[in-house]
PDB file of C-alpha atoms in Angstrom:
ATOM      1  CA  ASP H1003      12.863  16.100   9.476  1.00 62.00           C
ATOM      2  CA  ALA H1004      16.441  14.705   7.540  1.00 81.00           C
ATOM      3  CA  GLY H1005      14.841  11.238   6.697  1.00 94.00           C
ATOM      4  CA  VAL H1006      17.124   8.226   7.846  1.00 96.00           C
ATOM      5  CA  ILE H1007      20.607   8.602   7.975  1.00 97.00           C
ATOM      6  CA  GLN H1008      23.254   6.259   8.108  1.00 97.00           C
ATOM      7  CA  SER H1009      26.589   6.158   7.779  1.00 97.00           C
ATOM      8  CA  PRO H1010      28.693   5.467   6.517  1.00 97.00           C
ATOM      9  CA  ARG H1011      28.294   5.915   2.623  1.00 96.00           C
ATOM     10  CA  HIS H1012      30.808   3.583   1.704  1.00 97.00           C
ATOM     11  CA  GLU H1013      32.801   1.899   3.655  1.00 97.00           C
ATOM     12  CA  VAL H1014      35.987  -0.580   2.268  1.00 97.00           C
ATOM     13  CA  THR H1015      37.652  -2.783   4.190  1.00 97.00           C
ATOM     14  CA  GLU H1016      40.102  -6.600   4.498  1.00 97.00           C
ATOM     15  CA  MET H1017      39.197 -10.031   4.700  1.00 97.00           C
ATOM     16  CA  GLY H1018      38.781 -10.390   8.556  1.00 97.00           C
ATOM     17  CA  GLN H1019      38.376  -6.641   9.597  1.00 97.00           C
ATOM     18  CA  GLU H1020      35.124  -6.183  11.368  1.00 97.00           C
ATOM     19  CA  VAL H1021      32.590  -3.800  10.551  1.00 98.00           C
ATOM     20  CA  THR H1022      29.983  -1.417  11.762  1.00 98.00           C
ATOM     21  CA  LEU H1023      27.659  -0.019   9.855  1.00 98.00           C
ATOM     22  CA  ARG H1024      25.394   2.718  11.505  1.00 98.00           C
ATOM     23  CA  CYS H1025      21.488   4.045  11.364  1.00 98.00           C
ATOM     24  CA  LYS H1026      19.271   6.897  12.130  1.00 98.00           C
ATOM     25  CA  PRO H1027      15.810   6.299  11.916  1.00 98.00           C
ATOM     26  CA  ILE H1028      12.893   8.449  11.915  1.00 96.00           C
ATOM     27  CA  SER H1029      12.138  10.348  14.868  1.00 96.00           C
ATOM     28  CA  GLY H1030       8.976   8.537  16.469  1.00 94.00           C
ATOM     29  CA  HIS H1031       9.119   6.153  14.567  1.00 94.00           C
ATOM     30  CA  ASP H1032       9.342   2.844  15.872  1.00 93.00           C
ATOM     31  CA  TYR H1033      10.220   0.381  13.620  1.00 92.00           C
ATOM     32  CA  LEU H1034      13.697  -0.117  12.107  1.00 95.00           C
ATOM     33  CA  PHE H1035      14.834  -2.532   9.397  1.00 93.00           C
ATOM     34  CA  TRP H1036      17.616  -3.544   8.101  1.00 96.00           C
ATOM     35  CA  TYR H1037      18.551  -4.803   4.417  1.00 94.00           C
ATOM     36  CA  ARG H1038      21.009  -6.114   2.204  1.00 95.00           C
ATOM     37  CA  GLN H1039      20.584  -5.577  -1.555  1.00 94.00           C
ATOM     38  CA  THR H1040      22.947  -7.612  -3.541  1.00 91.00           C
ATOM     39  CA  MET H1041      22.955  -8.518  -7.766  1.00 85.00           C
ATOM     40  CA  MET H1042      22.252 -11.659  -7.346  1.00 85.00           C
ATOM     41  CA  ARG H1043      19.367 -12.264  -4.450  1.00 84.00           C
ATOM     42  CA  GLY H1044      18.304  -8.784  -4.640  1.00 86.00           C
ATOM     43  CA  LEU H1045      16.943  -6.813  -1.381  1.00 89.00           C
ATOM     44  CA  GLU H1046      16.747  -9.556   1.687  1.00 88.00           C
ATOM     45  CA  LEU H1047      15.162  -8.476   4.964  1.00 88.00           C
ATOM     46  CA  LEU H1048      18.114  -8.903   8.043  1.00 93.00           C
ATOM     47  CA  ILE H1049      16.414  -8.132  11.150  1.00 93.00           C
ATOM     48  CA  TYR H1050      13.324  -5.423  11.844  1.00 91.00           C
ATOM     49  CA  PHE H1051      13.199  -3.752  15.532  1.00 94.00           C
ATOM     50  CA  ASN H1052       9.725  -2.898  17.143  1.00 92.00           C
ATOM     51  CA  ASN H1053      10.521  -0.265  19.961  1.00 94.00           C
ATOM     52  CA  ASN H1054      14.638  -0.997  20.379  1.00 96.00           C
ATOM     53  CA  VAL H1055      13.640  -4.593  20.393  1.00 95.00           C
ATOM     54  CA  PRO H1056      14.595  -7.416  17.501  1.00 94.00           C
ATOM     55  CA  ILE H1057      11.107  -9.470  16.494  1.00 88.00           C
ATOM     56  CA  ASP H1058      12.119 -11.087  13.568  1.00 85.00           C
ATOM     57  CA  ASP H1059      16.160 -12.222  12.691  1.00 89.00           C
ATOM     58  CA  SER H1060      16.192 -15.158  10.232  1.00 86.00           C
ATOM     59  CA  GLY H1061      17.130 -12.607   7.788  1.00 88.00           C
ATOM     60  CA  MET H1062      20.776 -13.068   9.950  1.00 92.00           C
ATOM     61  CA  PRO H1063      22.945 -14.742   7.314  1.00 87.00           C
ATOM     62  CA  GLU H1064      25.344 -16.448  10.068  1.00 84.00           C
ATOM     63  CA  ASP H1065      27.025 -15.998  13.942  1.00 91.00           C
ATOM     64  CA  ARG H1066      29.140 -12.995  12.204  1.00 95.00           C
ATOM     65  CA  PHE H1067      26.043 -10.634  11.672  1.00 97.00           C
ATOM     66  CA  SER H1068      24.574  -8.936  14.791  1.00 97.00           C
ATOM     67  CA  ALA H1069      22.934  -5.918  15.223  1.00 98.00           C
ATOM     68  CA  LYS H1070      21.801  -3.737  18.148  1.00 97.00           C
ATOM     69  CA  MET H1071      19.194  -1.121  18.841  1.00 98.00           C
ATOM     70  CA  PRO H1072      20.566   0.831  22.560  1.00 97.00           C
ATOM     71  CA  ASN H1073      17.856   3.162  21.906  1.00 96.00           C
ATOM     72  CA  ALA H1074      14.922   5.049  19.732  1.00 96.00           C
ATOM     73  CA  SER H1075      17.095   6.813  17.840  1.00 96.00           C
ATOM     74  CA  PHE H1076      20.194   4.328  16.720  1.00 97.00           C
ATOM     75  CA  SER H1077      20.971   0.718  15.477  1.00 98.00           C
ATOM     76  CA  THR H1078      24.301  -0.682  14.601  1.00 98.00           C
ATOM     77  CA  LEU H1079      24.410  -3.218  12.300  1.00 98.00           C
ATOM     78  CA  LYS H1080      27.784  -5.509  12.398  1.00 98.00           C
ATOM     79  CA  ILE H1081      29.915  -8.295  10.503  1.00 97.00           C
ATOM     80  CA  GLN H1082      32.921  -9.796  12.673  1.00 97.00           C
ATOM     81  CA  PRO H1083      34.619 -11.097  10.419  1.00 96.00           C
ATOM     82  CA  SER H1084      33.951  -9.649   7.786  1.00 97.00           C
ATOM     83  CA  GLU H1085      34.384 -11.529   4.202  1.00 96.00           C
ATOM     84  CA  PRO H1086      34.036 -10.585   0.801  1.00 96.00           C
ATOM     85  CA  ARG H1087      30.650 -12.686   0.125  1.00 95.00           C
ATOM     86  CA  ASP H1088      29.791  -9.721   2.348  1.00 96.00           C
ATOM     87  CA  SER H1089      30.110  -6.926  -0.045  1.00 97.00           C
ATOM     88  CA  ALA H1090      26.641  -5.767  -0.600  1.00 97.00           C
ATOM     89  CA  VAL H1091      24.796  -2.239  -0.279  1.00 97.00           C
ATOM     90  CA  TYR H1092      23.407  -2.199   3.264  1.00 98.00           C
ATOM     91  CA  PHE H1093      19.926  -0.213   3.663  1.00 97.00           C
ATOM     92  CA  CYS H1094      18.265   0.822   6.703  1.00 97.00           C
ATOM     93  CA  ALA H1095      14.732   1.829   7.455  1.00 95.00           C
ATOM     94  CA  SER H1096      11.927   2.434  10.142  1.00 94.00           C
ATOM     95  CA  SER H1097       8.110   3.147   9.480  1.00 90.00           C
ATOM     96  CA  LEU H1098       5.594   4.103  11.925  1.00 88.00           C
ATOM     97  CA  TRP H1099       2.989   1.469  13.192  1.00 77.00           C
ATOM     98  CA  ARG H1100      -0.503   2.629  12.152  1.00 73.00           C
ATOM     99  CA  GLY H1101      -2.823  -0.169  12.765  1.00 65.00           C
ATOM    100  CA  SER H1102      -2.750  -2.948  10.356  1.00 58.00           C
ATOM    101  CA  TYR H1103       0.203  -1.091   7.645  1.00 63.00           C
ATOM    102  CA  ASN H1104       2.492   0.991   7.656  1.00 71.00           C
ATOM    103  CA  GLU H1105       5.546   3.011   4.630  1.00 80.00           C
ATOM    104  CA  GLN H1106       9.297   2.063   5.332  1.00 86.00           C
ATOM    105  CA  PHE H1107      11.381   4.694   4.960  1.00 92.00           C
ATOM    106  CA  PHE H1108      14.562   3.829   3.355  1.00 94.00           C
ATOM    107  CA  GLY H1109      18.177   5.211   3.724  1.00 96.00           C
ATOM    108  CA  PRO H1110      21.036   6.180   1.062  1.00 94.00           C
ATOM    109  CA  GLY H1111      21.908   3.020   2.101  1.00 96.00           C
ATOM    110  CA  THR H1112      25.960   1.937   3.025  1.00 97.00           C
ATOM    111  CA  ARG H1113      27.783   0.330   0.151  1.00 97.00           C
ATOM    112  CA  LEU H1114      30.616  -2.228   1.592  1.00 98.00           C
ATOM    113  CA  THR H1115      33.789  -3.551  -0.008  1.00 97.00           C
ATOM    114  CA  VAL H1116      35.353  -6.446   1.117  1.00 97.00           C
ATOM    115  CA  LEU H1117      38.340  -6.853  -0.112  1.00 97.00           C
TER     116      LEU H1117
ATOM    117  CA  GLY R1138      25.384   4.158  -8.365  1.00 33.00           C
ATOM    118  CA  GLU R1139      24.349   0.979  -7.098  1.00 36.00           C
ATOM    119  CA  SER R1140      23.213  -2.046 -10.121  1.00 35.00           C
ATOM    120  CA  VAL R1141      20.528  -4.208  -8.482  1.00 38.00           C
ATOM    121  CA  GLY R1142      20.583  -6.654 -10.835  1.00 40.00           C
ATOM    122  CA  LEU R1143      22.284  -7.473 -14.350  1.00 46.00           C
ATOM    123  CA  HIS R1144      19.635  -9.735 -15.361  1.00 65.00           C
ATOM    124  CA  LEU R1145      16.220  -7.338 -14.437  1.00 80.00           C
ATOM    125  CA  PRO R1146      14.064  -7.832 -16.237  1.00 88.00           C
ATOM    126  CA  THR R1147      13.963  -4.311 -18.444  1.00 92.00           C
ATOM    127  CA  LEU R1148      10.985  -2.487 -19.799  1.00 95.00           C
ATOM    128  CA  SER R1149      12.135   0.097 -22.452  1.00 96.00           C
ATOM    129  CA  VAL R1150       9.199   2.488 -23.346  1.00 96.00           C
ATOM    130  CA  GLN R1151       8.588   5.449 -25.160  1.00 97.00           C
ATOM    131  CA  GLU R1152       9.119   9.019 -23.480  1.00 96.00           C
ATOM    132  CA  GLY R1153       5.583   9.804 -23.773  1.00 96.00           C
ATOM    133  CA  ASP R1154       4.078   6.621 -23.128  1.00 96.00           C
ATOM    134  CA  ASN R1155       2.024   4.681 -20.797  1.00 97.00           C
ATOM    135  CA  SER R1156       4.385   1.926 -18.919  1.00 97.00           C
ATOM    136  CA  ILE R1157       3.301  -1.331 -17.519  1.00 97.00           C
ATOM    137  CA  ILE R1158       4.958  -2.989 -14.458  1.00 97.00           C
ATOM    138  CA  ASN R1159       4.131  -6.349 -14.072  1.00 95.00           C
ATOM    139  CA  CYS R1160       4.921  -8.387 -10.463  1.00 94.00           C
ATOM    140  CA  ALA R1161       3.458 -11.566  -8.797  1.00 92.00           C
ATOM    141  CA  TYR R1162       2.906 -12.101  -5.846  1.00 89.00           C
ATOM    142  CA  SER R1163       3.309 -15.623  -3.762  1.00 82.00           C
ATOM    143  CA  ASN R1164       1.045 -15.212  -0.611  1.00 83.00           C
ATOM    144  CA  SER R1165      -2.566 -15.182  -0.651  1.00 82.00           C
ATOM    145  CA  ALA R1166      -3.035 -14.146   2.345  1.00 82.00           C
ATOM    146  CA  SER R1167      -0.738 -11.397   2.570  1.00 86.00           C
ATOM    147  CA  ASP R1168      -3.230  -8.097   2.484  1.00 84.00           C
ATOM    148  CA  TYR R1169      -1.153  -5.073   2.056  1.00 87.00           C
ATOM    149  CA  PHE R1170       1.400  -4.140  -1.048  1.00 91.00           C
ATOM    150  CA  ILE R1171       3.539  -1.478  -2.204  1.00 90.00           C
ATOM    151  CA  TRP R1172       5.503  -0.273  -5.426  1.00 93.00           C
ATOM    152  CA  TYR R1173       9.157   0.907  -4.657  1.00 93.00           C
ATOM    153  CA  LYS R1174      10.932   3.142  -7.103  1.00 95.00           C
ATOM    154  CA  GLN R1175      14.706   2.789  -6.466  1.00 95.00           C
ATOM    155  CA  GLU R1176      16.899   4.952  -8.806  1.00 94.00           C
ATOM    156  CA  SER R1177      20.918   4.379  -9.242  1.00 90.00           C
ATOM    157  CA  GLY R1178      22.765   5.464  -5.702  1.00 87.00           C
ATOM    158  CA  LYS R1179      19.424   6.119  -3.824  1.00 91.00           C
ATOM    159  CA  GLY R1180      17.118   3.654  -1.537  1.00 92.00           C
ATOM    160  CA  PRO R1181      14.027   2.892  -2.229  1.00 93.00           C
ATOM    161  CA  GLN R1182      11.178   5.394  -2.387  1.00 92.00           C
ATOM    162  CA  PHE R1183       7.424   4.804  -1.347  1.00 89.00           C
ATOM    163  CA  ILE R1184       5.042   5.024  -4.837  1.00 91.00           C
ATOM    164  CA  ILE R1185       1.668   4.213  -3.856  1.00 91.00           C
ATOM    165  CA  ASP R1186      -0.183   1.453  -1.642  1.00 89.00           C
ATOM    166  CA  ILE R1187      -3.226  -1.188  -1.862  1.00 91.00           C
ATOM    167  CA  ARG R1188      -4.889  -2.610   0.172  1.00 88.00           C
ATOM    168  CA  SER R1189      -6.339  -6.036  -0.799  1.00 88.00           C
ATOM    169  CA  ASN R1190      -9.883  -4.864  -0.050  1.00 89.00           C
ATOM    170  CA  MET R1191      -9.235  -2.582  -3.485  1.00 92.00           C
ATOM    171  CA  ASP R1192      -8.866  -3.640  -7.042  1.00 95.00           C
ATOM    172  CA  LYS R1193      -7.615  -0.122  -8.270  1.00 96.00           C
ATOM    173  CA  ARG R1194      -6.478   2.675  -6.284  1.00 95.00           C
ATOM    174  CA  GLN R1195      -4.784   6.452  -8.707  1.00 94.00           C
ATOM    175  CA  GLY R1196      -1.709   8.825  -8.262  1.00 91.00           C
ATOM    176  CA  GLN R1197      -0.425  11.411  -9.527  1.00 90.00           C
ATOM    177  CA  ARG R1198       0.213   9.132 -12.938  1.00 95.00           C
ATOM    178  CA  VAL R1199       0.370   6.504 -11.445  1.00 96.00           C
ATOM    179  CA  THR R1200      -1.880   3.229 -10.630  1.00 97.00           C
ATOM    180  CA  VAL R1201      -1.776   0.629  -9.010  1.00 96.00           C
ATOM    181  CA  LEU R1202      -3.762  -2.282  -9.764  1.00 97.00           C
ATOM    182  CA  LEU R1203      -4.580  -5.575  -7.852  1.00 96.00           C
ATOM    183  CA  ASN R1204      -6.115  -9.196  -8.806  1.00 95.00           C
ATOM    184  CA  LYS R1205      -6.067 -10.519  -5.953  1.00 92.00           C
ATOM    185  CA  THR R1206      -7.818 -13.893  -7.845  1.00 93.00           C
ATOM    186  CA  VAL R1207      -4.045 -14.993  -9.697  1.00 93.00           C
ATOM    187  CA  LYS R1208      -2.131 -13.184  -7.539  1.00 92.00           C
ATOM    188  CA  HIS R1209      -0.886 -10.668  -9.697  1.00 94.00           C
ATOM    189  CA  LEU R1210       0.324  -6.549  -9.238  1.00 95.00           C
ATOM    190  CA  SER R1211       0.720  -4.086 -11.615  1.00 96.00           C
ATOM    191  CA  LEU R1212       1.239  -0.781 -11.598  1.00 97.00           C
ATOM    192  CA  GLN R1213       0.637   1.654 -13.987  1.00 98.00           C
ATOM    193  CA  ILE R1214       2.643   4.973 -15.137  1.00 97.00           C
ATOM    194  CA  ALA R1215       0.839   7.642 -17.158  1.00 97.00           C
ATOM    195  CA  ALA R1216       3.043   9.884 -19.561  1.00 97.00           C
ATOM    196  CA  THR R1217       6.688   7.990 -19.088  1.00 97.00           C
ATOM    197  CA  GLN R1218       9.039  10.523 -18.461  1.00 96.00           C
ATOM    198  CA  PRO R1219      12.948  10.193 -18.223  1.00 96.00           C
ATOM    199  CA  GLY R1220      12.752  11.302 -14.772  1.00 95.00           C
ATOM    200  CA  ASP R1221      11.463   7.700 -14.355  1.00 97.00           C
ATOM    201  CA  SER R1222      13.542   6.108 -15.658  1.00 96.00           C
ATOM    202  CA  ALA R1223      14.914   3.220 -12.013  1.00 96.00           C
ATOM    203  CA  VAL R1224      14.008  -0.557 -10.931  1.00 95.00           C
ATOM    204  CA  TYR R1225      11.079  -0.571  -9.173  1.00 96.00           C
ATOM    205  CA  PHE R1226       9.716  -2.898  -6.620  1.00 92.00           C
ATOM    206  CA  CYS R1227       6.406  -4.567  -5.673  1.00 93.00           C
ATOM    207  CA  ALA R1228       6.622  -5.639  -2.314  1.00 89.00           C
ATOM    208  CA  GLU R1229       3.810  -7.489   0.224  1.00 88.00           C
ATOM    209  CA  MET R1230       3.740  -7.626   3.830  1.00 80.00           C
ATOM    210  CA  GLY R1231       5.272 -10.765   5.365  1.00 61.00           C
ATOM    211  CA  SER R1232       3.656 -12.966   7.396  1.00 50.00           C
ATOM    212  CA  TYR R1233       4.626 -11.080  10.288  1.00 55.00           C
ATOM    213  CA  GLY R1234       2.549  -8.421   9.658  1.00 58.00           C
ATOM    214  CA  GLN R1235       4.983  -5.841   9.194  1.00 60.00           C
ATOM    215  CA  ASN R1236       7.895  -6.315   7.375  1.00 59.00           C
ATOM    216  CA  PHE R1237       7.604  -7.189   3.629  1.00 70.00           C
ATOM    217  CA  VAL R1238       8.903  -8.857   1.445  1.00 83.00           C
ATOM    218  CA  PHE R1239      10.257  -7.287  -1.712  1.00 86.00           C
ATOM    219  CA  GLY R1240      10.157  -8.872  -5.027  1.00 87.00           C
ATOM    220  CA  PRO R1241      13.085  -9.335  -7.859  1.00 87.00           C
ATOM    221  CA  GLY R1242      12.549  -5.615  -9.041  1.00 92.00           C
ATOM    222  CA  THR R1243      12.078  -4.184 -13.148  1.00 94.00           C
ATOM    223  CA  ARG R1244      14.143  -1.697 -14.561  1.00 95.00           C
ATOM    224  CA  LEU R1245      12.144   0.312 -16.921  1.00 97.00           C
ATOM    225  CA  SER R1246      14.059   2.392 -19.357  1.00 96.00           C
ATOM    226  CA  VAL R1247      13.016   5.581 -20.532  1.00 96.00           C
ATOM    227  CA  LEU R1248      13.699   6.243 -24.502  1.00 93.00           C
ATOM    228  CA  PRO R1249      14.239   9.852 -25.648  1.00 88.00           C
TER     229      PRO R1249
END
């Protein structure tokens, strides 16, 4: 398996523009997570899905952020409109439920810079 | 690559020495813990895990110790190598039973 795939790897945009980050989880995994990593806050969980259904989005900063998972092999994280404080590395991770425990596999991340 | 924090605690060790990285967790109800390694420009990578019914677990060159009384985890790396230089995060299973809560991380620097 190729692991979790994220695109683009780097994104530079101007304030006010819409940004869409993409993720392909590992085939067969039933959980998908979106994280944000910044120097100030470290790793933060934004939202996670189970079987394509959003379970907990309490980490989503505000209404400018939205995430979808239309099928088991694809998810998007959208920021509209983007702001400079959204600049961060965004990670997608997936896992397979194994009873009470599961290991998350992370993608390489998307580095977002909002000017 | 990405910088995970200018204010991370840093541990510097000589190549060949043993490293001990510590982590305090917050939720006494957490029952699963993982150590992750993050190299520059990459996503976190699983190293080793431990369940709350265990005090110690060993892997290849790594050992995790869990002290539930004081809510403390440690990661021991034997014979530290240059390739071990990275940021190390501990994570605990959160209250929803799925998502993990990550600690702030420790930067390990291996000196030649």
